[in-house]
Coordinates of C-alpha atoms in Angstrom, one line a residue:
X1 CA 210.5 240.2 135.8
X2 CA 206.7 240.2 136.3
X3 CA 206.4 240.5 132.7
X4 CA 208.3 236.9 132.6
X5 CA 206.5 235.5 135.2
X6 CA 203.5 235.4 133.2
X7 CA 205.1 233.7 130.7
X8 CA 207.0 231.2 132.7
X9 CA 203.8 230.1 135.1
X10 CA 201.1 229.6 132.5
X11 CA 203.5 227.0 131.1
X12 CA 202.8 224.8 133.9
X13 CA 200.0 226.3 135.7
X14 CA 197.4 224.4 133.7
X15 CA 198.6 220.6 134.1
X16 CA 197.1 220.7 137.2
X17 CA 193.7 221.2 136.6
X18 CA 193.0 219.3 133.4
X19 CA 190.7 217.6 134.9
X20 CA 188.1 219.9 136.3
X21 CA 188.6 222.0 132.6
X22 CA 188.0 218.5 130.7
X23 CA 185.0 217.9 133.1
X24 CA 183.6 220.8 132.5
X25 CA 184.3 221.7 128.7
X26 CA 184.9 218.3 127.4
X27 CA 187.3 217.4 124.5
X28 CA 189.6 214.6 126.7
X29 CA 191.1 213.6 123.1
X30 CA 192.4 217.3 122.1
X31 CA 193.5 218.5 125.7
X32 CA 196.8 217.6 125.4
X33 CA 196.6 221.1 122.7
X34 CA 196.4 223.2 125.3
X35 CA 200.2 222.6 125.7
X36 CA 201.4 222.2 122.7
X37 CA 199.2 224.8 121.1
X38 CA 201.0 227.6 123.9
X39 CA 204.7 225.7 122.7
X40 CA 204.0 226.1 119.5
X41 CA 203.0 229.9 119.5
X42 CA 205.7 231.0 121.9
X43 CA 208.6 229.0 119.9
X44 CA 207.6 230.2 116.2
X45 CA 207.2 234.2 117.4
X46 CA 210.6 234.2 118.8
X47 CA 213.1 234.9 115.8
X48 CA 209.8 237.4 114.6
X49 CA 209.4 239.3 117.6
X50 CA 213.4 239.5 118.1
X51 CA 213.7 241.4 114.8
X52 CA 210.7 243.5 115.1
X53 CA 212.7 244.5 118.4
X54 CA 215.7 245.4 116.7
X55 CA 213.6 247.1 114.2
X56 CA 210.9 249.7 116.2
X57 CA 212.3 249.1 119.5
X58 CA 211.8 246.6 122.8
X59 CA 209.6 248.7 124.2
X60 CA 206.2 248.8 121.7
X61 CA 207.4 245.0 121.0
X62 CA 207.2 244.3 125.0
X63 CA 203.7 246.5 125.7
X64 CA 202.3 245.0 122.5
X65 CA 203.1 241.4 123.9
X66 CA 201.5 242.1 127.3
X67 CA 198.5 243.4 126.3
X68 CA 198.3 240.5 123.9
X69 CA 198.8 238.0 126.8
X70 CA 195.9 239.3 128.9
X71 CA 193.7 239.4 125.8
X72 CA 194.4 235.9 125.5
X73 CA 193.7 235.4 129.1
X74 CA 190.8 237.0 129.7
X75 CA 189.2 234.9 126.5
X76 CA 190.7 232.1 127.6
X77 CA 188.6 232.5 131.5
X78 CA 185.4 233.3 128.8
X79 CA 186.5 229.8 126.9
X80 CA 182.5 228.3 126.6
X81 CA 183.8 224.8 124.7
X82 CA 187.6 223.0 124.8
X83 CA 188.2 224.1 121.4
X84 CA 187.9 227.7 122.1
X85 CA 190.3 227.0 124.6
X86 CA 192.6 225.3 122.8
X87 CA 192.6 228.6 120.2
X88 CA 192.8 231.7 123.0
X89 CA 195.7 229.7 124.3
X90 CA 197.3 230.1 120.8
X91 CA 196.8 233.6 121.4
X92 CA 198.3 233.7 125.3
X93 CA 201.4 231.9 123.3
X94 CA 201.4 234.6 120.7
X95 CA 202.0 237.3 123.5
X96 CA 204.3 235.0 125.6
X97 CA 207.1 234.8 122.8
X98 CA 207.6 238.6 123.0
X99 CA 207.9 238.5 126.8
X100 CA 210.0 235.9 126.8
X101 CA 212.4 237.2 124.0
X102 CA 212.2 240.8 124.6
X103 CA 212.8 240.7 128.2
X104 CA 216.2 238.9 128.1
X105 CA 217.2 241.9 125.5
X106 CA 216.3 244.3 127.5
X107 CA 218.3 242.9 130.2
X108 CA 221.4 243.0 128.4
X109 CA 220.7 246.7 127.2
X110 CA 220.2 247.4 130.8
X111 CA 223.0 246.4 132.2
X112 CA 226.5 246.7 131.2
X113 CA 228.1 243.2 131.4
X114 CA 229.6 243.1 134.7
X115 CA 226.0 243.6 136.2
X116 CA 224.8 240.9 133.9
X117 CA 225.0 238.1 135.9
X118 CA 223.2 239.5 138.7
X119 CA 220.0 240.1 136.6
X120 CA 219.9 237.3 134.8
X121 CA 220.3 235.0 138.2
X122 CA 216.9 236.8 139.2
X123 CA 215.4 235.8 135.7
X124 CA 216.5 232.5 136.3
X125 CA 214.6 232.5 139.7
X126 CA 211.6 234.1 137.9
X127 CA 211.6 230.6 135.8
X128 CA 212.6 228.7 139.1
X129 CA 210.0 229.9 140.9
X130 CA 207.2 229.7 138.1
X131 CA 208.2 225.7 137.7
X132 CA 207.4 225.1 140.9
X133 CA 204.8 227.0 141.7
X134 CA 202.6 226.8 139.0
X135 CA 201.6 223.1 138.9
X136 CA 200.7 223.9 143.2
X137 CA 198.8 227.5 142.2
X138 CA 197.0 225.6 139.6
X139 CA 196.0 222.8 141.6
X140 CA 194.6 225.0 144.4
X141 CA 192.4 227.3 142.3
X142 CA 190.9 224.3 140.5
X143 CA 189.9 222.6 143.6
X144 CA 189.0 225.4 145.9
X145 CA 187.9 228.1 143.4
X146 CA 187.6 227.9 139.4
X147 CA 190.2 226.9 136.7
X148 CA 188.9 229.9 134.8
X149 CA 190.6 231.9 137.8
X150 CA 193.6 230.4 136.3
X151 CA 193.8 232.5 133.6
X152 CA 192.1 235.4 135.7
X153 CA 194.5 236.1 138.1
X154 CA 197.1 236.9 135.1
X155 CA 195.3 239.9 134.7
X156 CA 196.0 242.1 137.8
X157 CA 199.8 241.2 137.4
X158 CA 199.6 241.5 133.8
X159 CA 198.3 245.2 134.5
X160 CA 201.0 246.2 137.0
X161 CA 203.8 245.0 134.6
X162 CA 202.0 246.8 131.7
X163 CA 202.0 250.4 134.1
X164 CA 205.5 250.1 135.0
X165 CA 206.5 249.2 131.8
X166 CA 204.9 251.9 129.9
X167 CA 206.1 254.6 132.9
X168 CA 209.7 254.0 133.9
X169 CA 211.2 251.9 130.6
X170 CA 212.4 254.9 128.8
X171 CA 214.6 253.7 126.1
X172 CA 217.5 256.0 124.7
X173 CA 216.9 257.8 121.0
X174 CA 218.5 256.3 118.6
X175 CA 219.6 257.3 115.2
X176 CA 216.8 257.8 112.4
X177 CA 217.3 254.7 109.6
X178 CA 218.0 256.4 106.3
X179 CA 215.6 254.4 105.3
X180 CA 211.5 253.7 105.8
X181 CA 212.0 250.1 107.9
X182 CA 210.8 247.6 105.8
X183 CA 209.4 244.5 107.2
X184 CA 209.6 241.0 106.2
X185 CA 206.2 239.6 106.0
X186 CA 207.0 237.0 103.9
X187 CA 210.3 235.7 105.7
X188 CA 207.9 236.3 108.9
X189 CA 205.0 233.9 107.8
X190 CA 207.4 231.4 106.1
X191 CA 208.7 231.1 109.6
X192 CA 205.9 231.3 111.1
X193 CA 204.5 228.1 108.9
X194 CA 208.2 226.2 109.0
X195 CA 207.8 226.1 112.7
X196 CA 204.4 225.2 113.3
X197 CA 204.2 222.5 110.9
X198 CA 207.6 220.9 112.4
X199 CA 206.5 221.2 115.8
X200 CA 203.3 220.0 115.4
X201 CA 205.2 216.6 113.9
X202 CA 207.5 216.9 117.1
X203 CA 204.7 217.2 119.6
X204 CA 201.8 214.9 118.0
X205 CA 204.4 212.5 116.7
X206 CA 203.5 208.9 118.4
X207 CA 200.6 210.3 120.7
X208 CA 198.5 211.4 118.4
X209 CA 199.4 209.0 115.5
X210 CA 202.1 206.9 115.1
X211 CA 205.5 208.3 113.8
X212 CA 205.6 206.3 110.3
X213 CA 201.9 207.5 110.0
X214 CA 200.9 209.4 106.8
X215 CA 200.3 212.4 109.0
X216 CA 203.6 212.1 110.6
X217 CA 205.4 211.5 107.5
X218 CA 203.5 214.2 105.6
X219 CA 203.9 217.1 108.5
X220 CA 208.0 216.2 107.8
X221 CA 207.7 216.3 104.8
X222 CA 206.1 220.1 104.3
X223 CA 208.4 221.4 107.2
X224 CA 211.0 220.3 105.2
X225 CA 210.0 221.6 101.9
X226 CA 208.8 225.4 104.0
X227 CA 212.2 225.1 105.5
X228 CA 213.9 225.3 101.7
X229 CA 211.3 228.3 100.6
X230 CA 212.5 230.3 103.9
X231 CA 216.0 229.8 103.1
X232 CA 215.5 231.5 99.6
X233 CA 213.0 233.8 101.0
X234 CA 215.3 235.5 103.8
X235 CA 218.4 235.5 101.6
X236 CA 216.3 237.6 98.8
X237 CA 214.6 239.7 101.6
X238 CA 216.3 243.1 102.2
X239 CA 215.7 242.6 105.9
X240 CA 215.2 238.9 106.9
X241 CA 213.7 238.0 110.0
X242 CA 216.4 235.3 110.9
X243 CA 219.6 236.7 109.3
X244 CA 222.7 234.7 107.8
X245 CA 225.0 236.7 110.1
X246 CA 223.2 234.4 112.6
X247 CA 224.5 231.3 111.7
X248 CA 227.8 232.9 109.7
X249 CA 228.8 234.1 113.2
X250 CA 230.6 231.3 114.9
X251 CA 230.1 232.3 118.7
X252 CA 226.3 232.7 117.9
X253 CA 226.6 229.0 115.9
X254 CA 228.3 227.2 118.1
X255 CA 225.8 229.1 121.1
X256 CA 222.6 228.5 119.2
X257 CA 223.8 224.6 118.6
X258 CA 225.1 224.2 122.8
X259 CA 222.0 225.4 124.0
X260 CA 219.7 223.3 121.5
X261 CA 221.4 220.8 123.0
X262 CA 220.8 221.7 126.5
X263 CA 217.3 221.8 125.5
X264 CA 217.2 218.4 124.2
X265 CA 218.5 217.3 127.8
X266 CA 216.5 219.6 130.2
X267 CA 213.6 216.8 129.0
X268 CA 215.0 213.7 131.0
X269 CA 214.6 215.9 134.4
X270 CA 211.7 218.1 133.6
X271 CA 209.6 214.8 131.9
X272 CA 210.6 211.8 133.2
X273 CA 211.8 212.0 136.5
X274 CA 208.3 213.1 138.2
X275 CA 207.1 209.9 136.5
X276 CA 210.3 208.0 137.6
X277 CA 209.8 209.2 141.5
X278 CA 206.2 208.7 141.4
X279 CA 206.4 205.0 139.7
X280 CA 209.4 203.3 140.9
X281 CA 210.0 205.2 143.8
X282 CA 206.8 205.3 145.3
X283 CA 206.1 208.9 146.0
X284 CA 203.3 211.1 145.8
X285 CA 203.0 214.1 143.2
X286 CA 203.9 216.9 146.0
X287 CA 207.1 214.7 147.0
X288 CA 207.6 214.1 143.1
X289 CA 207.6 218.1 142.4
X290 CA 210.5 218.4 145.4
X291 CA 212.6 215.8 143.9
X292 CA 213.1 217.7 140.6
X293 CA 212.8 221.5 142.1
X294 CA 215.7 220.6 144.2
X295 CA 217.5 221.3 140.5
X296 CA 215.9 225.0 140.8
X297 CA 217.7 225.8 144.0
X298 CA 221.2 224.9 142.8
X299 CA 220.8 227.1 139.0
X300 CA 220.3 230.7 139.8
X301 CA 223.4 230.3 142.5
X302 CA 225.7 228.7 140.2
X303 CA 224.4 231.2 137.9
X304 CA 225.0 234.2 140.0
X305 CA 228.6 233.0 141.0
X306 CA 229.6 232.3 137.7
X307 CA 230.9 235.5 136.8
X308 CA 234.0 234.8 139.0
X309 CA 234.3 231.9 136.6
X310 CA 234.2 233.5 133.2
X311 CA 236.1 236.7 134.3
X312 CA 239.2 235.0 134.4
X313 CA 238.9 232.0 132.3
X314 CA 236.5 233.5 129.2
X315 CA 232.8 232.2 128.6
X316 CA 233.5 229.6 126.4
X317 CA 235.7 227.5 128.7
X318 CA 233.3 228.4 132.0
X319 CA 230.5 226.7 129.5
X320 CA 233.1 223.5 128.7
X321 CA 233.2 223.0 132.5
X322 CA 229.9 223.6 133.3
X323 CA 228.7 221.1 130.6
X324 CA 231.4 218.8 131.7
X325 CA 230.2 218.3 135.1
X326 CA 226.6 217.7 133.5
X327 CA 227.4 215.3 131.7
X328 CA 229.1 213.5 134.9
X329 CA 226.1 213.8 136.2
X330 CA 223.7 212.6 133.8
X331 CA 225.6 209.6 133.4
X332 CA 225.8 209.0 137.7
X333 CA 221.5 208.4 137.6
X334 CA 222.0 204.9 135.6
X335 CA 224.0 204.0 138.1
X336 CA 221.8 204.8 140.9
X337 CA 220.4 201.5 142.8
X338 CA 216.8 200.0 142.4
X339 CA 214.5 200.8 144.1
X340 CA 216.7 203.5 146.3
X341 CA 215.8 206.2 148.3
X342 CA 214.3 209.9 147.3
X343 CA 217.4 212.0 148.5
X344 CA 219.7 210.2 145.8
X345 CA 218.0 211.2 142.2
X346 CA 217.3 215.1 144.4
X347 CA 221.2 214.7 144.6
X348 CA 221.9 214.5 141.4
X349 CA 219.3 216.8 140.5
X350 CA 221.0 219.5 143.0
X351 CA 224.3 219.0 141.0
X352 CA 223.0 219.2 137.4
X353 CA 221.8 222.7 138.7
X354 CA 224.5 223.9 139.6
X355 CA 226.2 222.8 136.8
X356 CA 223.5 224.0 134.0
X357 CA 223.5 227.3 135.8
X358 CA 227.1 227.1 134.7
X359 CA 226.7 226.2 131.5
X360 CA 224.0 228.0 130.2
X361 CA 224.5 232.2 131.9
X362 CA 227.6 232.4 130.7
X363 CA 226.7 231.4 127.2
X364 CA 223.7 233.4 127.3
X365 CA 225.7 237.0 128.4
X366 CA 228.6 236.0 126.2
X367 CA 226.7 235.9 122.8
X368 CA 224.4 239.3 123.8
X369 CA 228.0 241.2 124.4
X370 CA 229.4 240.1 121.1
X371 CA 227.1 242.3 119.3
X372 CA 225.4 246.1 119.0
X373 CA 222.2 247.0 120.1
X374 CA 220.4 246.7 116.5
X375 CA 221.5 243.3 116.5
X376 CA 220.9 242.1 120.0
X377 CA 216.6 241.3 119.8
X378 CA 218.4 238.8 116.7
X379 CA 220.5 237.2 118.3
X380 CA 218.8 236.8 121.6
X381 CA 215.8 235.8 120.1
X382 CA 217.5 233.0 117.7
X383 CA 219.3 231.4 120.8
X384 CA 216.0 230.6 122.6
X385 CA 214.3 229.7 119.4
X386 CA 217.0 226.8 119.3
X387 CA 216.7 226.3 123.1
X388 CA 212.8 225.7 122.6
X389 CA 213.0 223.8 119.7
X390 CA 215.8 221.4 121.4
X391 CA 213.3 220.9 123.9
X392 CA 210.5 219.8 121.7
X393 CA 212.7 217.6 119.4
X394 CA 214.3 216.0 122.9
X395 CA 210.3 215.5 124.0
X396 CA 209.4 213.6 120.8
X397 CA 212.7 211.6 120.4
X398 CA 213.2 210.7 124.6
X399 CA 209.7 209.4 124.2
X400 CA 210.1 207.1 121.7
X401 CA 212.8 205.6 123.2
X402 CA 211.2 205.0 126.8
X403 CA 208.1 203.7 125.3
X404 CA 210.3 201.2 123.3
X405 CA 211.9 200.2 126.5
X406 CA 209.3 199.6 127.7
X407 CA 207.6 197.6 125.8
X408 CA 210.7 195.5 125.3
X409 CA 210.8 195.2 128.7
X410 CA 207.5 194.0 129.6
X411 CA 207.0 191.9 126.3
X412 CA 207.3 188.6 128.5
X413 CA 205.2 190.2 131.3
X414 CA 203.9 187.4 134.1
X415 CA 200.3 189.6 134.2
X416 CA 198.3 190.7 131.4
X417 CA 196.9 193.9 131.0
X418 CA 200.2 195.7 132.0
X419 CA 200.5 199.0 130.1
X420 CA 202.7 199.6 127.0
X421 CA 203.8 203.2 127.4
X422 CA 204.6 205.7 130.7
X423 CA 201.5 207.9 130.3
X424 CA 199.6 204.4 131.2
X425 CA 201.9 203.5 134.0
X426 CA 200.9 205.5 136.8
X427 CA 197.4 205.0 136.3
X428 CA 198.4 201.3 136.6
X429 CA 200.1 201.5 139.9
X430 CA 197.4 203.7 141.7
X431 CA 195.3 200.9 141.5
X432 CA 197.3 198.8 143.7
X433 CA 194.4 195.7 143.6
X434 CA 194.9 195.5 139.8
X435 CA 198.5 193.8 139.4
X436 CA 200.3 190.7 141.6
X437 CA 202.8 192.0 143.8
X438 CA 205.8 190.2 141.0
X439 CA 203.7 192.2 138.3
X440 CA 204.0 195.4 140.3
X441 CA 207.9 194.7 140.5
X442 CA 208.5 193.9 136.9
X443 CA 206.5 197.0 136.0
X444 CA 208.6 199.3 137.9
X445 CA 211.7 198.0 137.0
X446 CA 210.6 198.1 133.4
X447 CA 210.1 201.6 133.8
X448 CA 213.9 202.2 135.9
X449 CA 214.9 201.4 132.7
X450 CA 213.5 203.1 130.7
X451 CA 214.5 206.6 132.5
X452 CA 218.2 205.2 132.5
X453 CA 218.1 204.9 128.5
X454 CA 216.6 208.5 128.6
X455 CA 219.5 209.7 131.2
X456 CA 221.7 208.2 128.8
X457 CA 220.2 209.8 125.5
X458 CA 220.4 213.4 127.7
X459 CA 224.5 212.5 128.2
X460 CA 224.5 212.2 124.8
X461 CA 222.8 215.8 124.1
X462 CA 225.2 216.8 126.5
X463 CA 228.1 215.7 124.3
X464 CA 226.5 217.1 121.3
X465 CA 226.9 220.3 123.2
X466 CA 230.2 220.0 124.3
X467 CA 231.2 219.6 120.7
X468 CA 229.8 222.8 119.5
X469 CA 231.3 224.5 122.2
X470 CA 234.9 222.6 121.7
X471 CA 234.8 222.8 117.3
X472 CA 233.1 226.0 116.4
X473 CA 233.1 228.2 119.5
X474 CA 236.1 230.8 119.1
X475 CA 238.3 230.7 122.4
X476 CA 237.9 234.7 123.2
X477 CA 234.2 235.7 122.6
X478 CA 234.4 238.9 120.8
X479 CA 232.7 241.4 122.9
X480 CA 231.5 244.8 122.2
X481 CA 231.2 247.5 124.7
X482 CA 228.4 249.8 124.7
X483 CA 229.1 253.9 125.9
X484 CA 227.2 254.0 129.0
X485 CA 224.4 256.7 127.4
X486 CA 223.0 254.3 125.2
X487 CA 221.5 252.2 127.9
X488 CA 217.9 252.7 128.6

């Protein structure tokens, strides 16, 4: 868990303090890269790191990808210039996707998969937790200490989780391969490039240049022509870092596709509603931050309870419900009325918590118990791959549409100077001298809209999801139980 809450906090602990790091390093025009540079790294290790596990073990994968986090911390608090920044958080990102993947395998080897629920309810708090805290922990070092303490204070807790891990995680001996294990370099770098190069399209794509750009349009195109070469590389390789059996499987499909879907909606809550209660609501960022962590209160509970759920009526119907009720949900914020009041979006964000935690545990613990130990780091590992890259495809594509809404929406505006996009908007309405009071209106209701087309989109992924749960998911998940003395 400590081990996790590194990764999970230094996704968010940084937004806060932008500006004191662009004031003193510089480089306003890149900083956005020290986001996507961390996405990026953590989302294209994932399959690599999940083989490796099921290869050598979680345990040299897990100590290798702490000690490579604090490296990348500890250059990261020496950074003398924004781009040295940008490239030690490449690094942090390179350590987080083993914590992140091996840690929710070694979960499932822990525990048999009654206890399941339990543990990863308290991972889900881990990420909880993290989301809300980070942006305040962030905040608070840059203004009353340094932002290179940041990055510091990883360090101690990095070291504790290092000395348990290395002391009490004792891992059971398994059978010696026939065979010298031979690893996939190729498949591994092929991934490696596939990813980056797509997500850098996903991520850049209308910020840094516009979609129909030659950048945009040639980033596509080489993803798409790496994504062919790794399909013939892995299926010639003798042990592929993404398998077939992955996708040939149709619980680890139809999982894979539910929860890249689930991805691609978690980014109308996690995005656009701070913006939504700071803009048409009126609130503050501190008041903005409770509205959506009311969502983080709801999800590990519905997650812990719903083992009563799934041991009666299987995981793949407990998912149905869960994403049934999200959907509901999503579709209930159009609806909500203009201006209105903060409790009613923390309402619905309360309910699509509970429902997600609903959704999601059950599909998580269901797909680790339909397969062996060898196989598990795999499969783990491919299901947040496609949870991540949901989530960075949702980003690029939710964007787009609210900045089209926008515009369209203010095309006819009654004040000039009004701003095109919803990175612009909220420096627009702090100046509250800067726009009539019928401007101000129009503005905000412009971008009411805009999140409602979003809300709507994320219904849709929610649909997508419920569609590869209700087509390809079998009704029984076919799940394999371990002997008790192969646990760790």
């Amino acid at each position: 868990m400590l081990g996790m809450a590194l990764a999970a906090i230094d996704g968010t602990i940084v937004s806060t303090a932008v500006p004191q790091i662009v004031g003193d390093l510089g480089g306003f025009a890149v900083f956005s890269w020290l986001f996507s540079g961390y996405l990026l790294a953590v989302t294209v290790t994932l399959p690599v790191y999940g083989k490796l596990s099921d290869t050598f073990g979680r345990k040299p994968v897990l100590i290798a990808g702490i000690v490579l986090f604090l490296v990348g911390s500890l250059l990261c608090a020496l950074a003398w210039n924004m781009g040295a920044l940008i490239a030690f958080r490449i690094v942090q990102g390179l350590g987080g996707g083993a914590l992140q993947g091996t840690v929710q395998t070694i979960a499932a080897d822990l525990y048999p998969l009654k206890e399941r629920p339990r543990i990863q309810a308290k991972l889900s708090t881990v990420w909880a937790t993290s989301a809300v805290a980070g942006p305040v922990v962030g905040g608070l070092l840059a203004g009353y200490a340094d932002w290179r303490w940041i990055f510091l204070i990883n360090l101690p807790v990095g070291a504790l989780a290092l000395w348990l891990v290395v002391r009490h995680l004792h891992e059971p001996a398994r059978p010696r391969p026939k065979t010298r294990p031979r690893i996939d370099w190729a498949g591994a770098l092929a991934v490696f490039a596939t990813g980056t190069l797509l997500l850098t399209a996903l991520v850049q794509g209308g910020v840094a240049w516009p979609w129909l750009s030659a950048p945009s349009l040639g980033l596509f195109a080489a993803s798409t022509a790496l994504a062919a070469l790794t399909v013939v590389i892995e299926r010639r390789a003798a042990e592929p870092i993404i398998p077939g059996w992955v996708w040939r499987r149709r619980t680890i499909a139809s999982v894979n596709l539910a929860l890249g879907a689930m991805g691609l909606l978690m980014v109308a809550p996690t995005v656009f509603l701070p913006t939504y209660a700071q803009s048409v609501l009126g609130l503050g960022p501190i008041a903005a931050g409770f509205v959506l962590s009311v969502m983080t209160l709801s999800w590990p509970v519905s997650a812990a309870l719903s083992d009563r759920v799934y041991n009666r009526i299987g995981f793949r119907l407990t998912a149905i419900i869960g994403m049934s009720a999200a959907l509901l949900v999503l579709l209930a914020f159009p609806l909500l009325p203009y201006p209105g009041e903060p409790w009613q979006p923390a309402l619905i964000m309360l309910l699509l918590g509970a429902a997600l935690g609903l959704f999601q545990l059950p599909l998580i613990v269901g797909v680790q118990s339909t397969v062996g130990w060898a196989e598990r780091g795999t499969t783990t590992a491919s299901v947040l791959f496609c949870r991540q890259v949901g989530q960075s495809v949702g980003a690029a594509v939710f964007g787009a549409v609210a900045n089209g809404v926008l515009a369209a929406r203010l095309l006819n505006a009654p004040a000039p100077g009004l701003p095109d996009d919803l990175d612009a908007v909220a420096r627009t309405l702090e100046d509250p001298g800067a726009l009539s009071a019928a401007a101000t209106d129009q503005l905000r209701r412009a971008v009411d809209a805009a999140v409602d087309h979003v809300y709507i989109g994320a219904a849709g992924a929610a649909a997508l999801a419920l569609l590869a749960l209700v087509v390809l998911a079998p009704r029984r998940f076919p799940v394999i139980t371990e002997p008790e003395d192969r646990r760790p």
